[in-house]
Amino acid sequence: MKLVVVDVTELAPPEPMTVIITALARLPADHCLLVTHRRQPFPLYEKLHQAAWAYHCQVHDEDNISLFIYRQIDQLLFEQHFDGEVFNPL
């Protein structure tokens, strides 16, 4: 599983949601989107679930999270490649 990285830390709402949704629409099969964000995008989580996406969030500190988004069918693949690893791109 390969990572595609987007950084939305400097964007004002609703731009992060737009960037993430656009990146997911273009995400190749067997890839994972790694989003660097300054907070958890709680409104996004329900949309992801409804659209058959899964996610894993790592909170590094108050203003720095890594959000992994991948297809629900790739859960095992994600766990084999990334589960337990800590990513802090800053």
PDB file of C-alpha atoms in Angstrom:
ATOM      1  CA  MET A   1       0.000   0.000   0.000  1.00  0.00           C
ATOM      2  CA  LYS A   2       1.400   3.352  -1.039  1.00  0.00           C
ATOM      3  CA  LEU A   3       0.759   6.722   0.575  1.00  0.00           C
ATOM      4  CA  VAL A   4      -0.551   9.812  -1.154  1.00  0.00           C
ATOM      5  CA  VAL A   5       0.060  12.831   1.085  1.00  0.00           C
ATOM      6  CA  VAL A   6      -1.946  16.048   1.325  1.00  0.00           C
ATOM      7  CA  ASP A   7      -1.328  18.860   3.788  1.00  0.00           C
ATOM      8  CA  VAL A   8      -4.357  20.954   4.722  1.00  0.00           C
ATOM      9  CA  THR A   9      -2.898  22.582   7.828  1.00  0.00           C
ATOM     10  CA  GLU A  10      -2.869  26.079   6.342  1.00  0.00           C
ATOM     11  CA  LEU A  11      -6.330  25.943   4.741  1.00  0.00           C
ATOM     12  CA  ALA A  12      -9.443  27.604   6.149  1.00  0.00           C
ATOM     13  CA  PRO A  13     -12.747  25.713   6.321  1.00  0.00           C
ATOM     14  CA  PRO A  14     -14.290  24.353   4.160  1.00  0.00           C
ATOM     15  CA  GLU A  15     -11.180  23.994   1.970  1.00  0.00           C
ATOM     16  CA  PRO A  16      -9.702  21.006   3.887  1.00  0.00           C
ATOM     17  CA  MET A  17     -12.869  18.967   3.279  1.00  0.00           C
ATOM     18  CA  THR A  18     -12.826  19.885  -0.422  1.00  0.00           C
ATOM     19  CA  VAL A  19      -9.156  18.976  -0.828  1.00  0.00           C
ATOM     20  CA  ILE A  20      -9.626  15.654   0.985  1.00  0.00           C
ATOM     21  CA  ILE A  21     -12.745  14.642  -0.984  1.00  0.00           C
ATOM     22  CA  THR A  22     -11.033  15.560  -4.272  1.00  0.00           C
ATOM     23  CA  ALA A  23      -7.922  13.574  -3.338  1.00  0.00           C
ATOM     24  CA  LEU A  24     -10.045  10.541  -2.433  1.00  0.00           C
ATOM     25  CA  ALA A  25     -11.843  10.705  -5.779  1.00  0.00           C
ATOM     26  CA  ARG A  26      -8.432  10.430  -7.471  1.00  0.00           C
ATOM     27  CA  LEU A  27      -6.889   7.894  -5.104  1.00  0.00           C
ATOM     28  CA  PRO A  28      -5.648   4.812  -6.966  1.00  0.00           C
ATOM     29  CA  ALA A  29      -6.611   1.345  -5.776  1.00  0.00           C
ATOM     30  CA  ASP A  30      -4.473  -0.063  -2.950  1.00  0.00           C
ATOM     31  CA  HIS A  31      -3.364   3.445  -1.902  1.00  0.00           C
ATOM     32  CA  CYS A  32      -3.883   5.303   1.348  1.00  0.00           C
ATOM     33  CA  LEU A  33      -4.399   9.050   1.691  1.00  0.00           C
ATOM     34  CA  LEU A  34      -2.328  10.590   4.487  1.00  0.00           C
ATOM     35  CA  VAL A  35      -3.773  13.938   5.505  1.00  0.00           C
ATOM     36  CA  THR A  36      -1.775  16.319   7.654  1.00  0.00           C
ATOM     37  CA  HIS A  37      -4.283  18.475   9.508  1.00  0.00           C
ATOM     38  CA  ARG A  38      -4.353  20.781  12.498  1.00  0.00           C
ATOM     39  CA  ARG A  39      -7.469  19.165  13.988  1.00  0.00           C
ATOM     40  CA  GLN A  40      -9.710  16.153  13.570  1.00  0.00           C
ATOM     41  CA  PRO A  41     -12.276  16.746  10.812  1.00  0.00           C
ATOM     42  CA  PHE A  42     -15.230  15.230  12.685  1.00  0.00           C
ATOM     43  CA  PRO A  43     -17.833  16.179  10.012  1.00  0.00           C
ATOM     44  CA  LEU A  44     -15.796  14.185   7.485  1.00  0.00           C
ATOM     45  CA  TYR A  45     -15.854  10.922   9.439  1.00  0.00           C
ATOM     46  CA  GLU A  46     -19.536  10.111   8.838  1.00  0.00           C
ATOM     47  CA  LYS A  47     -19.178  10.932   5.130  1.00  0.00           C
ATOM     48  CA  LEU A  48     -16.213   8.564   4.904  1.00  0.00           C
ATOM     49  CA  HIS A  49     -18.122   5.740   6.569  1.00  0.00           C
ATOM     50  CA  GLN A  50     -21.129   6.206   4.277  1.00  0.00           C
ATOM     51  CA  ALA A  51     -18.872   6.115   1.207  1.00  0.00           C
ATOM     52  CA  ALA A  52     -17.071   2.887   2.262  1.00  0.00           C
ATOM     53  CA  TRP A  53     -13.856   4.590   3.411  1.00  0.00           C
ATOM     54  CA  ALA A  54     -12.081   3.778   6.658  1.00  0.00           C
ATOM     55  CA  TYR A  55      -9.717   6.002   8.587  1.00  0.00           C
ATOM     56  CA  HIS A  56      -7.131   5.980  11.337  1.00  0.00           C
ATOM     57  CA  CYS A  57      -6.209   9.161  13.181  1.00  0.00           C
ATOM     58  CA  GLN A  58      -2.963   9.823  15.050  1.00  0.00           C
ATOM     59  CA  VAL A  59      -3.026  12.878  17.307  1.00  0.00           C
ATOM     60  CA  HIS A  60       0.507  14.184  17.736  1.00  0.00           C
ATOM     61  CA  ASP A  61      -0.397  17.293  19.708  1.00  0.00           C
ATOM     62  CA  GLU A  62      -3.130  19.909  19.960  1.00  0.00           C
ATOM     63  CA  ASP A  63      -2.565  21.314  16.457  1.00  0.00           C
ATOM     64  CA  ASN A  64      -1.073  18.376  14.576  1.00  0.00           C
ATOM     65  CA  ILE A  65      -2.747  15.169  13.436  1.00  0.00           C
ATOM     66  CA  SER A  66      -2.107  12.545  10.792  1.00  0.00           C
ATOM     67  CA  LEU A  67      -5.249  11.104   9.255  1.00  0.00           C
ATOM     68  CA  PHE A  68      -4.977   7.943   7.163  1.00  0.00           C
ATOM     69  CA  ILE A  69      -7.927   7.317   4.844  1.00  0.00           C
ATOM     70  CA  TYR A  70      -8.272   4.102   2.856  1.00  0.00           C
ATOM     71  CA  ARG A  71     -10.989   1.932   1.360  1.00  0.00           C
ATOM     72  CA  GLN A  72     -12.798  -0.251   3.890  1.00  0.00           C
ATOM     73  CA  ILE A  73     -11.976  -3.308   1.777  1.00  0.00           C
ATOM     74  CA  ASP A  74      -8.273  -2.494   2.300  1.00  0.00           C
ATOM     75  CA  GLN A  75      -8.441  -2.626   6.127  1.00  0.00           C
ATOM     76  CA  LEU A  76      -6.184  -5.677   6.365  1.00  0.00           C
ATOM     77  CA  LEU A  77      -3.737  -4.215   3.861  1.00  0.00           C
ATOM     78  CA  PHE A  78      -3.561  -0.986   5.884  1.00  0.00           C
ATOM     79  CA  GLU A  79      -2.978  -2.880   9.123  1.00  0.00           C
ATOM     80  CA  GLN A  80      -0.196  -4.930   7.540  1.00  0.00           C
ATOM     81  CA  HIS A  81       1.606  -1.842   6.259  1.00  0.00           C
ATOM     82  CA  PHE A  82       0.954   1.013   8.667  1.00  0.00           C
ATOM     83  CA  ASP A  83      -0.855  -0.001  11.857  1.00  0.00           C
ATOM     84  CA  GLY A  84       1.274   0.813  14.875  1.00  0.00           C
ATOM     85  CA  GLU A  85       3.610   3.133  12.976  1.00  0.00           C
ATOM     86  CA  VAL A  86       3.710   6.760  13.963  1.00  0.00           C
ATOM     87  CA  PHE A  87       3.809   9.344  11.211  1.00  0.00           C
ATOM     88  CA  ASN A  88       4.568  12.934  12.062  1.00  0.00           C
ATOM     89  CA  PRO A  89       5.358  14.803   8.873  1.00  0.00           C
ATOM     90  CA  LEU A  90       6.072  18.112  10.658  1.00  0.00           C
TER      91      LEU A  90
END
